[in-house]
PDB file of C-alpha atoms in Angstrom:
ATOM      1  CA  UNK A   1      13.698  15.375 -39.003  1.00 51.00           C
ATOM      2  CA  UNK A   2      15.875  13.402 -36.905  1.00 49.00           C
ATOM      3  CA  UNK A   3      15.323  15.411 -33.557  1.00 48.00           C
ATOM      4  CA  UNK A   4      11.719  15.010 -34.219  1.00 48.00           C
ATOM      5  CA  UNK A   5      11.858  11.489 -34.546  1.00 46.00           C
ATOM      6  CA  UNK A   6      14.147  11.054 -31.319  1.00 43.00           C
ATOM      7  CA  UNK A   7      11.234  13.678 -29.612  1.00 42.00           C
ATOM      8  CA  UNK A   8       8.350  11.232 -30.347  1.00 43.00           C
ATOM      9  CA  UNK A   9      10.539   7.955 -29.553  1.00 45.00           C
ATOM     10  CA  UNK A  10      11.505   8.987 -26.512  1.00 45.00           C
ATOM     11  CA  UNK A  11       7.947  10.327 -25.172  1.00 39.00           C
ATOM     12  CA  UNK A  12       7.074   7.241 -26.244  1.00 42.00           C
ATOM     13  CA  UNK A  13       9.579   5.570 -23.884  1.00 41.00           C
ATOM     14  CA  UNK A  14       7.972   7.898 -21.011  1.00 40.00           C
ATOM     15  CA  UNK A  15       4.617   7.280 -21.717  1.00 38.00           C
ATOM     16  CA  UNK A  16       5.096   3.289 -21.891  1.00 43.00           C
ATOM     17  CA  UNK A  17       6.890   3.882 -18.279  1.00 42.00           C
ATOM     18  CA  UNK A  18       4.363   5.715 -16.721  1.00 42.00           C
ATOM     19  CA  UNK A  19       1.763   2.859 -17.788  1.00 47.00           C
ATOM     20  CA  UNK A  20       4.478   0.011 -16.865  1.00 55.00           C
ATOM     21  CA  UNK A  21       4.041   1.906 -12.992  1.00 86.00           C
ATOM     22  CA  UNK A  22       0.370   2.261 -12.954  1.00 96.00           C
ATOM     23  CA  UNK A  23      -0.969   1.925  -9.502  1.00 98.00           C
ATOM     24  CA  UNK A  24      -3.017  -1.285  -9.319  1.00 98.00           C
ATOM     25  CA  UNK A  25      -4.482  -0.479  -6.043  1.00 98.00           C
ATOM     26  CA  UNK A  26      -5.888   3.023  -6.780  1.00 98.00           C
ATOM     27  CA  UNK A  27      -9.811   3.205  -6.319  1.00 98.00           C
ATOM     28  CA  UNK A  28      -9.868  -0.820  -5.614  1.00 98.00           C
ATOM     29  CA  UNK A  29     -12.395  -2.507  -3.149  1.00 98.00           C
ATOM     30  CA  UNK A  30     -10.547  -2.322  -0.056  1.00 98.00           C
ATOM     31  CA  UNK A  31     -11.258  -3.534   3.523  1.00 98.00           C
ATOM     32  CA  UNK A  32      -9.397  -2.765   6.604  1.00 97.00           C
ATOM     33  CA  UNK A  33      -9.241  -4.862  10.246  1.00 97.00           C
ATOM     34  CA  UNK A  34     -11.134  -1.288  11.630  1.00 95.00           C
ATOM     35  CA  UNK A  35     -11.403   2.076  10.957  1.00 94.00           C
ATOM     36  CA  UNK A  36     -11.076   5.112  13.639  1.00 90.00           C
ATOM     37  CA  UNK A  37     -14.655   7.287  12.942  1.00 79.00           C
ATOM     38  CA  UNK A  38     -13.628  10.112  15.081  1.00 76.00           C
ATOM     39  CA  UNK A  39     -15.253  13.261  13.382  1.00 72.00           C
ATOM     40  CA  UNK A  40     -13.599  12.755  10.322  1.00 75.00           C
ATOM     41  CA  UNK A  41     -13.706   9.926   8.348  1.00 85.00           C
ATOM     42  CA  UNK A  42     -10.588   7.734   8.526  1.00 93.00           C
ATOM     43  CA  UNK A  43     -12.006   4.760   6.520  1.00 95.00           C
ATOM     44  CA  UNK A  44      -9.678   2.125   4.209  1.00 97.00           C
ATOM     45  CA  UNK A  45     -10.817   3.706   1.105  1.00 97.00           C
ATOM     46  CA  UNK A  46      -9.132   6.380   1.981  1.00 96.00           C
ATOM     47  CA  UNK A  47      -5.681   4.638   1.742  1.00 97.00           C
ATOM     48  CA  UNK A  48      -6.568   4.297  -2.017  1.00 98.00           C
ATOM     49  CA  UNK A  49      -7.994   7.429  -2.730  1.00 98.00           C
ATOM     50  CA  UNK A  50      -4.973   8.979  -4.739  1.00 97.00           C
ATOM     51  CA  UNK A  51      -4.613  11.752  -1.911  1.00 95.00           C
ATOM     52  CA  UNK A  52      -1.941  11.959   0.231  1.00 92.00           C
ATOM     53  CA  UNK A  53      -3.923  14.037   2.471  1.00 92.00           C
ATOM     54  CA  UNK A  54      -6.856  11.638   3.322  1.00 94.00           C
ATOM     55  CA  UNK A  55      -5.738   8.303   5.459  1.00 94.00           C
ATOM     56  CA  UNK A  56      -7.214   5.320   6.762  1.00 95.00           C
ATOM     57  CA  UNK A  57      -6.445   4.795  10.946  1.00 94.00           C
ATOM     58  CA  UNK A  58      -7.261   1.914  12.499  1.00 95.00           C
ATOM     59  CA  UNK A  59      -9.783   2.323  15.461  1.00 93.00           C
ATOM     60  CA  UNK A  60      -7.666   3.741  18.989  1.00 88.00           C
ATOM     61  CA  UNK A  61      -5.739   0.798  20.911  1.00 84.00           C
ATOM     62  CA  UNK A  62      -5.679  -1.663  18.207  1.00 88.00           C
ATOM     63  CA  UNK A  63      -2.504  -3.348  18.587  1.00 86.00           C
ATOM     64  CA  UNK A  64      -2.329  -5.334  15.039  1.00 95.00           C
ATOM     65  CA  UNK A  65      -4.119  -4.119  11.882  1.00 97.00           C
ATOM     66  CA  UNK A  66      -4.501  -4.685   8.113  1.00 98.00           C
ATOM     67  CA  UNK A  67      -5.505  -3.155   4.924  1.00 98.00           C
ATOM     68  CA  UNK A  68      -6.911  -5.778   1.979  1.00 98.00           C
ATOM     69  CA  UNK A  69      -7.128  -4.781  -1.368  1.00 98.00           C
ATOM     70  CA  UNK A  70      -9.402  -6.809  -4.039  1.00 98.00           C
ATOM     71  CA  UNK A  71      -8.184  -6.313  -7.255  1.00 98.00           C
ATOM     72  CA  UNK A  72     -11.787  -7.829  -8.668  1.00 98.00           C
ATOM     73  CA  UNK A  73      -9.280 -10.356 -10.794  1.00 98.00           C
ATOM     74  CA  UNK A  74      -6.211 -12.063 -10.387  1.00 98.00           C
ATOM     75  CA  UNK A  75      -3.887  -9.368 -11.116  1.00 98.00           C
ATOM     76  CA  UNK A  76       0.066  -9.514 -11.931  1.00 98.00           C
ATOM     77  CA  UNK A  77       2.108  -7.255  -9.064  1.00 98.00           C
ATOM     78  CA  UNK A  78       5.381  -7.374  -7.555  1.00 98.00           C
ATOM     79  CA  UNK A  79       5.759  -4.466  -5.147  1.00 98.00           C
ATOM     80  CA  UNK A  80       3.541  -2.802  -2.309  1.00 98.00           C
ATOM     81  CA  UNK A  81       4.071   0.862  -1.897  1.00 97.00           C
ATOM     82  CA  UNK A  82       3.440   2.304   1.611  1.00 96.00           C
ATOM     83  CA  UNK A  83       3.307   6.524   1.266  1.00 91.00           C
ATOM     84  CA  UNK A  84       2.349   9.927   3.322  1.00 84.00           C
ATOM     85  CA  UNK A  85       2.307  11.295   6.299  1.00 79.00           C
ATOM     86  CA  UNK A  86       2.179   8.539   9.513  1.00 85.00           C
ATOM     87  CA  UNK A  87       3.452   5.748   6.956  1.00 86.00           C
ATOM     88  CA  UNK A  88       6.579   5.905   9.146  1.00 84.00           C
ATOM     89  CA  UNK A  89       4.554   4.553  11.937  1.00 87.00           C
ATOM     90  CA  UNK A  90       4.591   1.157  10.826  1.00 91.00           C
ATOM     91  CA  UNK A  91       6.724  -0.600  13.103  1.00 90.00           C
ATOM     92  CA  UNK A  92       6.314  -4.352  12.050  1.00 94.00           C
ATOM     93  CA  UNK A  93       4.567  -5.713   9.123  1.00 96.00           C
ATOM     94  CA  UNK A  94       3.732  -8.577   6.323  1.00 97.00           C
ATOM     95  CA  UNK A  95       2.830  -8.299   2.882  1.00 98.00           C
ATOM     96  CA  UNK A  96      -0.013 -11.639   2.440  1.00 98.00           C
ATOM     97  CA  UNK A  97      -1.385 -12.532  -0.582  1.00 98.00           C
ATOM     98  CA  UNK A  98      -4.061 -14.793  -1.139  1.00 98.00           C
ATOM     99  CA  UNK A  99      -6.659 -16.494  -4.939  1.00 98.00           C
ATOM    100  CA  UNK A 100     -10.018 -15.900  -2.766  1.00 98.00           C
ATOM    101  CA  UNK A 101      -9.792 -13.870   0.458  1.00 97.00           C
ATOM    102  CA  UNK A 102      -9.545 -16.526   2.729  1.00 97.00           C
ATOM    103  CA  UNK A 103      -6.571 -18.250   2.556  1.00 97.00           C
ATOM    104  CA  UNK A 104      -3.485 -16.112   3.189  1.00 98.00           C
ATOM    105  CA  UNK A 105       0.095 -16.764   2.055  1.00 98.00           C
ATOM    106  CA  UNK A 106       2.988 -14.572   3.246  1.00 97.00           C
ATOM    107  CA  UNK A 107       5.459 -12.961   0.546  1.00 97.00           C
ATOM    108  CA  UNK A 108       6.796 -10.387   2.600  1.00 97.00           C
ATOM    109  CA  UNK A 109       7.076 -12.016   6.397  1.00 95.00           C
ATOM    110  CA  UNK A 110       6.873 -10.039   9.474  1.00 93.00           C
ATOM    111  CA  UNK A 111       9.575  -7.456   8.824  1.00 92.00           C
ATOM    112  CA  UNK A 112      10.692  -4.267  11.483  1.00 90.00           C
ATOM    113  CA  UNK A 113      11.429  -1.196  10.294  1.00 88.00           C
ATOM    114  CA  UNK A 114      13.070   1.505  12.384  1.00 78.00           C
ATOM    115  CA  UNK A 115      10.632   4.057  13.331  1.00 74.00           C
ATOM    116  CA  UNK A 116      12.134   7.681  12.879  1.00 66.00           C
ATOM    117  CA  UNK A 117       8.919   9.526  12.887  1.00 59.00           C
ATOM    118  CA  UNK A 118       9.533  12.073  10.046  1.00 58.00           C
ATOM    119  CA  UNK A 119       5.682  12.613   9.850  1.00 55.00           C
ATOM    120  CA  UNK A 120       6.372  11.941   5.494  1.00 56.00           C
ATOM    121  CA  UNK A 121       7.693   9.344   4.050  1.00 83.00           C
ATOM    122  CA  UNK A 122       7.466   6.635   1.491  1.00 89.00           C
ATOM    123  CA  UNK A 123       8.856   2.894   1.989  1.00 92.00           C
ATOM    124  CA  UNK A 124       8.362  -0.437  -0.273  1.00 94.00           C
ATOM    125  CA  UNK A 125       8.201  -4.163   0.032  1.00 96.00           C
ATOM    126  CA  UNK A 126       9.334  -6.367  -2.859  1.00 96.00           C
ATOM    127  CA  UNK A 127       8.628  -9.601  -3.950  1.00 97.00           C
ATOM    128  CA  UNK A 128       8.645 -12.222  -6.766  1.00 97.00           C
ATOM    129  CA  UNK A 129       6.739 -11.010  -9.457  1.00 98.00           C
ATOM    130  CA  UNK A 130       2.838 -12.877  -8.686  1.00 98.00           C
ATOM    131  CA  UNK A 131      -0.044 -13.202 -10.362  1.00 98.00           C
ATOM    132  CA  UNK A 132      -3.398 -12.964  -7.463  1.00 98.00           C
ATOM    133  CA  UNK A 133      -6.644 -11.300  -6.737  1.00 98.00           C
ATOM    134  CA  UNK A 134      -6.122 -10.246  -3.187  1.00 98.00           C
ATOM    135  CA  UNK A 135      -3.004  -8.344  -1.316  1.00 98.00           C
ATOM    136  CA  UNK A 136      -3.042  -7.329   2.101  1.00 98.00           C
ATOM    137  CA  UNK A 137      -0.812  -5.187   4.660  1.00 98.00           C
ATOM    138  CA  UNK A 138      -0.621  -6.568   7.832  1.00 98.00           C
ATOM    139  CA  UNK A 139       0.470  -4.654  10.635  1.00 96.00           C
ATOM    140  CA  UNK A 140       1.824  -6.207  13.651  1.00 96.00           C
ATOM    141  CA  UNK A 141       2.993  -3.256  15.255  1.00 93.00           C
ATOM    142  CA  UNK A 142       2.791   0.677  15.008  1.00 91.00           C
ATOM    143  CA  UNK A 143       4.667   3.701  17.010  1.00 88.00           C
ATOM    144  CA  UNK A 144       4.245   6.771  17.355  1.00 86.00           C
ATOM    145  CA  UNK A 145       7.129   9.261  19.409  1.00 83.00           C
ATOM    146  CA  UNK A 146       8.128   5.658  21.088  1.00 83.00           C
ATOM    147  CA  UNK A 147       4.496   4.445  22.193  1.00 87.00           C
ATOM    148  CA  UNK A 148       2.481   1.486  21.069  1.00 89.00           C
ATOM    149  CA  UNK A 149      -0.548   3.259  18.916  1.00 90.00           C
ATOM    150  CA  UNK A 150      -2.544   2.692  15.956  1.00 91.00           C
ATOM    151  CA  UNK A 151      -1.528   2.141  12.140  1.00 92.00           C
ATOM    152  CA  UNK A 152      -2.261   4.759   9.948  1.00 92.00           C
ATOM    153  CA  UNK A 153      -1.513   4.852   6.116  1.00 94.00           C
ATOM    154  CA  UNK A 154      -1.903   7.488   3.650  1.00 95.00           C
ATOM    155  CA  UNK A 155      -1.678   5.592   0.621  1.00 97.00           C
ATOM    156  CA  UNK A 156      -1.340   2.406   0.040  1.00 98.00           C
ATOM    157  CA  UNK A 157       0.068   2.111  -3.499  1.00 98.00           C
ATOM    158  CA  UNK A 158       0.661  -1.567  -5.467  1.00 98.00           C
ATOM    159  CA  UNK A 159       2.927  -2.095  -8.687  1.00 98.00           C
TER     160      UNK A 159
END
């Protein structure tokens, strides 16, 4: 009896968990500074899709970028969640948040990460814990075998 207690308990434990990490951002509106149209289809839904294999790409050339999530209603988060392959592309970046779309407030300012071009790979920003309607990546920079290129995200996850 007591094993079957300590069995239920503790899938309780793993299913409160697994709700405690759901990903805010998955299937929310999201907008991007451009998107690269080449055959496929590299639009920012894409970066929250659930599908590491889909991305979003901003267009050829573009020097600085962003990805903008609407979360329809201020929503309680704490940690952005950058994942797949080309995520190790982003050389430079802020995390901004902002109550109506317009008016942007940096949590997360302008930080460089060393580019080591694993082609997979997961990193994270954390903050103070927030309550807002809108997060958005910014990219300042992006490289790709030591050249200047275009951002390119997999996933864009937010807890």
């Amino acid at each position: 009896m007591k094993k079957i207690i300590f069995a239920a308990f503790g899938l309780f434990l793993m299913s409160a968990y697994a709700q405690a990490q759901e990903n805010l951002a998955l299937n929310k509106t999201i907008t991007a500074s451009s998107e690269w149209a080449r055959p496929a289809n590299y639009g920012p839904d894409k970066a929250v899709d659930g599908d590491n294999k889909t991305r979003w790409s901003a267009i050829k050339g573009a020097a600085e970028s962003w990805l903008q999530i609407d979360f329809g209603e201020k929503t309680k988060f704490s940690k952005v969640v950058v994942n797949g392959d080309y995520a190790d592309r982003v050389a430079k970046y802020s995390i901004e948040v902002s109550d109506d779309g317009e008016k942007w407030k940096p949590v997360v300012k302008e930080v460089e990460r060393e580019c080591n071009q694993s082609k997979s790979s997961v990193w994270e920003a954390t903050f103070k814990s927030m309550k807002k309607r809108y997060v958005r990546l910014f990219i300042h920079s992006s490289v790709s075998n030591g050249n200047p290129c275009e951002a390119s995200i997999c996933e864009l996850e937010v807890y």
